[in-house]
Amino acid sequence: YTDLFIVGCGLANPPFVSPGKVFQFGEDTILLNGFSVWGFSGGGVFDRCGHLVSISCQIAMATIGKDTYAITNISVSIPVNVISSWLLTTNYKFIISPELGSLDDVTRPKKFH
């Protein structure tokens, strides 16, 4: 299990960090057992060194009978290499601050394993 940290503004609160661990990799998603709620979408998921690994996109949901419930201890995120590859197919332009590294660091991030 890889330690990661989910950052978000859940339920319109100020940003907070939730520790989690990766428990499943998909081709274009990572499942984490870290806490997240509505409002975390679009927030970063970082490794212990502070590198952006993925972007939160949803919390897990379960349907029991006719009711659907949020599972707030399972977070789904999109790996940064998937997002970067997609952005390169659009007309999106990167604006890079020197303290963030080079354009090459952003447009060709290392794949997270």
Coordinates of N, CA and C in Angstrom, one line a residue:
Y1 N 0.8 -1.2 0.0 CA 0.0 0.0 0.0 C 0.9 1.2 0.0
T2 N 0.7 2.1 -1.0 CA 1.4 3.4 -1.1 C 0.7 4.4 -0.3
D3 N 1.4 5.2 0.6 CA 0.8 6.3 1.3 C 0.6 7.5 0.4
L4 N -0.6 8.0 0.4 CA -0.9 9.2 -0.4 C -1.7 10.1 0.5
F5 N -1.8 11.4 0.1 CA -2.6 12.4 0.9 C -3.6 13.1 0.0
I6 N -4.8 13.0 0.3 CA -5.9 13.6 -0.5 C -6.2 15.0 0.1
V7 N -6.2 16.0 -0.8 CA -6.5 17.4 -0.3 C -7.8 17.8 -1.0
G8 N -8.6 18.4 -0.2 CA -9.9 18.9 -0.7 C -10.6 19.8 0.2
C9 N -11.7 20.4 -0.3 CA -12.5 21.3 0.4 C -13.9 20.7 0.6
G10 N -13.9 19.6 1.3 CA -15.2 18.9 1.5 C -16.3 19.7 2.1
L11 N -17.5 19.6 1.5 CA -18.7 20.2 2.0 C -18.5 21.7 2.2
A12 N -17.8 22.4 1.3 CA -17.5 23.8 1.3 C -16.7 24.3 2.6
N13 N -16.0 23.4 3.2 CA -15.1 23.7 4.3 C -13.7 24.2 3.8
P14 N -12.9 24.8 4.6 CA -11.5 25.1 4.2 C -10.8 23.8 3.8
P15 N -9.8 23.9 3.0 CA -9.0 22.7 2.6 C -8.5 21.9 3.8
F16 N -8.5 20.6 3.7 CA -7.9 19.8 4.7 C -7.3 18.6 4.0
V17 N -6.4 17.9 4.7 CA -5.6 16.8 4.1 C -6.1 15.5 4.8
S18 N -6.3 14.5 4.0 CA -6.8 13.2 4.5 C -5.8 12.1 4.1
P19 N -5.1 11.4 5.0 CA -4.2 10.4 4.6 C -4.9 9.2 4.0
G20 N -4.3 8.5 3.1 CA -4.9 7.3 2.5 C -3.9 6.4 1.9
K21 N -4.3 5.3 1.5 CA -3.5 4.3 0.8 C -4.1 3.8 -0.5
V22 N -3.3 3.6 -1.5 CA -3.7 3.0 -2.7 C -4.1 1.6 -2.5
F23 N -5.3 1.2 -3.0 CA -5.6 -0.2 -2.9 C -6.0 -0.9 -4.2
Q24 N -6.1 -0.1 -5.2 CA -6.4 -0.6 -6.6 C -6.0 0.3 -7.6
F25 N -5.3 -0.2 -8.7 CA -4.9 0.6 -9.8 C -5.8 0.2 -11.0
G26 N -6.3 1.1 -11.7 CA -7.0 0.8 -13.0 C -6.2 1.4 -14.1
E27 N -6.6 1.2 -15.3 CA -5.9 1.9 -16.4 C -5.9 3.4 -16.3
D28 N -7.1 3.9 -15.9 CA -7.2 5.4 -15.8 C -7.8 5.9 -14.5
T29 N -7.8 5.0 -13.5 CA -8.2 5.5 -12.1 C -7.3 4.8 -11.1
I30 N -7.3 5.5 -9.9 CA -6.7 4.9 -8.7 C -7.7 4.9 -7.6
L31 N -7.9 3.8 -6.9 CA -8.8 3.8 -5.8 C -8.0 3.9 -4.5
L32 N -8.4 4.8 -3.6 CA -7.7 5.0 -2.3 C -8.7 4.7 -1.2
N33 N -8.1 4.3 -0.1 CA -9.0 4.1 1.1 C -9.0 5.4 2.0
G34 N -8.7 6.5 1.5 CA -8.7 7.7 2.3 C -10.0 8.4 2.3
F35 N -10.3 9.2 3.3 CA -11.6 9.9 3.5 C -11.7 11.0 2.4
S36 N -12.9 11.1 1.8 CA -13.2 12.2 1.0 C -14.7 12.3 0.9
V37 N -15.2 13.5 0.7 CA -16.7 13.8 0.6 C -16.9 14.7 -0.6
W38 N -18.2 15.1 -0.8 CA -18.5 16.0 -1.8 C -17.7 17.3 -1.6
G39 N -17.1 17.8 -2.7 CA -16.3 19.0 -2.6 C -14.8 18.7 -2.8
F40 N -14.4 17.4 -2.7 CA -13.0 17.0 -2.9 C -12.7 16.9 -4.4
S41 N -13.7 16.8 -5.3 CA -13.4 16.7 -6.7 C -12.6 17.8 -7.2
G42 N -11.5 17.5 -8.0 CA -10.6 18.5 -8.5 C -9.5 18.8 -7.6
G43 N -9.5 18.2 -6.4 CA -8.4 18.4 -5.4 C -7.2 17.5 -5.8
G44 N -6.1 17.8 -5.3 CA -4.9 17.0 -5.6 C -4.7 15.8 -4.6
V45 N -4.1 14.8 -5.1 CA -3.6 13.6 -4.3 C -2.1 13.6 -4.4
F46 N -1.4 13.7 -3.3 CA 0.0 13.9 -3.3 C 0.7 12.7 -2.6
D47 N 2.0 12.4 -3.0 CA 2.8 11.4 -2.3 C 3.5 12.1 -1.2
R48 N 4.3 11.3 -0.4 CA 5.0 11.8 0.8 C 5.9 12.9 0.5
C49 N 6.4 13.0 -0.8 CA 7.4 14.1 -1.2 C 6.7 15.3 -1.7
G50 N 5.3 15.3 -1.7 CA 4.6 16.4 -2.2 C 4.3 16.5 -3.6
H51 N 4.7 15.4 -4.4 CA 4.4 15.4 -5.8 C 3.0 15.0 -6.1
L52 N 2.4 15.7 -7.0 CA 1.0 15.5 -7.5 C 1.0 14.1 -8.2
V53 N 0.1 13.2 -7.7 CA 0.0 11.9 -8.2 C -1.3 11.7 -9.0
S54 N -2.3 12.3 -8.6 CA -3.6 12.2 -9.2 C -4.5 13.3 -8.8
I55 N -5.7 13.4 -9.4 CA -6.7 14.4 -9.1 C -8.0 13.7 -8.7
S56 N -8.5 14.0 -7.5 CA -9.8 13.4 -7.1 C -10.9 13.7 -8.0
C57 N -11.7 12.6 -8.3 CA -12.8 12.8 -9.3 C -14.1 12.4 -8.7
Q58 N -14.2 11.5 -7.7 CA -15.5 11.1 -7.1 C -15.2 10.3 -5.9
I59 N -16.3 10.2 -5.1 CA -16.3 9.3 -4.0 C -17.0 8.0 -4.4
A60 N -16.8 6.9 -3.7 CA -17.5 5.7 -4.1 C -18.9 5.7 -3.6
M61 N -19.8 5.1 -4.4 CA -21.2 5.0 -4.0 C -21.6 3.5 -4.0
A62 N -22.6 3.2 -3.2 CA -23.1 1.9 -3.1 C -24.6 2.0 -3.2
T63 N -25.3 1.1 -3.9 CA -26.7 1.0 -4.0 C -27.2 -0.2 -3.2
I64 N -28.1 0.1 -2.3 CA -28.7 -1.0 -1.5 C -30.2 -0.8 -1.6
G65 N -30.8 -1.8 -2.3 CA -32.2 -1.7 -2.6 C -32.4 -0.6 -3.6
K66 N -33.3 0.4 -3.2 CA -33.5 1.6 -4.1 C -32.7 2.8 -3.6
D67 N -31.9 2.7 -2.6 CA -31.2 3.8 -2.0 C -29.7 3.7 -2.4
T68 N -29.1 4.9 -2.6 CA -27.7 5.0 -3.0 C -27.0 5.8 -1.8
Y69 N -25.9 5.2 -1.4 CA -25.2 5.8 -0.2 C -23.7 6.1 -0.6
A70 N -23.2 7.2 -0.1 CA -21.8 7.5 -0.3 C -20.9 6.7 0.6
I71 N -19.8 6.2 0.1 CA -18.8 5.5 0.9 C -17.7 6.4 1.0
T72 N -17.7 7.2 2.1 CA -16.7 8.3 2.2 C -15.3 7.9 2.5
N73 N -15.1 6.6 2.7 CA -13.7 6.2 3.0 C -13.1 5.5 1.8
I74 N -13.7 5.7 0.6 CA -13.1 5.2 -0.7 C -13.2 6.4 -1.7
S75 N -12.0 6.8 -2.2 CA -11.9 7.9 -3.1 C -11.4 7.4 -4.4
V76 N -11.9 7.9 -5.5 CA -11.5 7.6 -6.8 C -10.7 8.8 -7.4
S77 N -9.6 8.6 -8.0 CA -8.8 9.7 -8.6 C -8.3 9.3 -10.0
I78 N -7.9 10.3 -10.8 CA -7.4 10.1 -12.1 C -5.9 10.4 -12.0
P79 N -5.0 9.4 -12.4 CA -3.6 9.7 -12.4 C -3.2 10.9 -13.2
V80 N -2.1 11.6 -12.8 CA -1.7 12.8 -13.4 C -1.2 12.5 -14.8
N81 N -0.6 11.4 -15.1 CA -0.2 11.1 -16.5 C -1.4 11.0 -17.4
V82 N -2.5 10.5 -17.0 CA -3.7 10.4 -17.8 C -4.2 11.8 -18.1
I83 N -4.3 12.6 -17.1 CA -4.8 14.0 -17.2 C -3.8 14.8 -18.2
S84 N -2.5 14.6 -18.0 CA -1.6 15.3 -18.8 C -1.7 14.9 -20.3
S85 N -1.8 13.6 -20.5 CA -2.0 13.1 -21.9 C -3.2 13.6 -22.5
W86 N -4.3 13.7 -21.8 CA -5.6 14.2 -22.3 C -5.4 15.7 -22.6
L87 N -4.8 16.5 -21.7 CA -4.7 17.9 -21.9 C -3.8 18.2 -23.2
L88 N -2.9 17.4 -23.5 CA -2.0 17.6 -24.7 C -2.8 17.3 -26.0
T89 N -4.0 16.7 -25.9 CA -4.8 16.5 -27.1 C -5.8 17.7 -27.3
T90 N -5.8 18.6 -26.4 CA -6.7 19.8 -26.5 C -5.9 21.0 -26.9
N91 N -6.5 22.2 -26.9 CA -5.8 23.4 -27.1 C -5.4 24.1 -25.8
Y92 N -5.4 23.3 -24.7 CA -5.0 23.8 -23.4 C -3.5 24.3 -23.5
K93 N -3.2 25.4 -22.9 CA -1.9 25.9 -22.8 C -1.4 25.9 -21.4
F94 N -0.3 25.3 -21.1 CA 0.3 25.3 -19.8 C 1.0 26.7 -19.4
I95 N 0.7 27.2 -18.2 CA 1.4 28.4 -17.7 C 2.2 27.9 -16.6
I96 N 3.5 28.0 -16.7 CA 4.4 27.4 -15.7 C 5.1 28.5 -14.9
S97 N 5.0 28.3 -13.6 CA 5.8 29.2 -12.7 C 7.1 28.5 -12.5
P98 N 8.2 29.3 -12.5 CA 9.6 28.7 -12.4 C 9.7 27.8 -11.2
E99 N 9.1 28.1 -10.1 CA 9.2 27.2 -8.9 C 8.5 25.9 -9.0
L100 N 7.7 25.7 -10.0 CA 7.0 24.4 -10.2 C 7.9 23.5 -11.1
G101 N 8.9 23.9 -11.7 CA 9.7 23.1 -12.5 C 9.6 23.5 -14.0
S102 N 10.0 22.7 -14.9 CA 10.0 23.0 -16.3 C 8.7 22.6 -17.0
L103 N 8.4 23.1 -18.1 CA 7.3 22.7 -18.9 C 7.4 21.2 -19.2
D104 N 8.6 20.7 -19.4 CA 8.8 19.2 -19.6 C 8.3 18.4 -18.4
D105 N 8.5 18.9 -17.2 CA 8.1 18.2 -16.0 C 6.6 18.0 -16.0
V106 N 5.8 19.0 -16.5 CA 4.4 19.0 -16.5 C 3.8 18.2 -17.6
T107 N 4.4 18.4 -18.8 CA 3.8 17.8 -20.0 C 4.2 16.3 -20.1
R108 N 5.2 15.9 -19.5 CA 5.6 14.5 -19.5 C 6.0 14.0 -18.1
P109 N 5.0 14.0 -17.2 CA 5.3 13.5 -15.8 C 5.6 12.0 -15.8
K110 N 6.3 11.6 -14.9 CA 6.6 10.2 -14.7 C 5.3 9.5 -14.4
K111 N 5.1 8.3 -14.9 CA 4.0 7.5 -14.6 C 4.0 7.0 -13.2
F112 N 2.9 7.1 -12.5 CA 2.8 6.7 -11.1 C 2.6 5.1 -11.1
H113 N 3.4 4.4 -10.3 CA 3.3 3.0 -10.2 C 3.0 2.6 -8.8

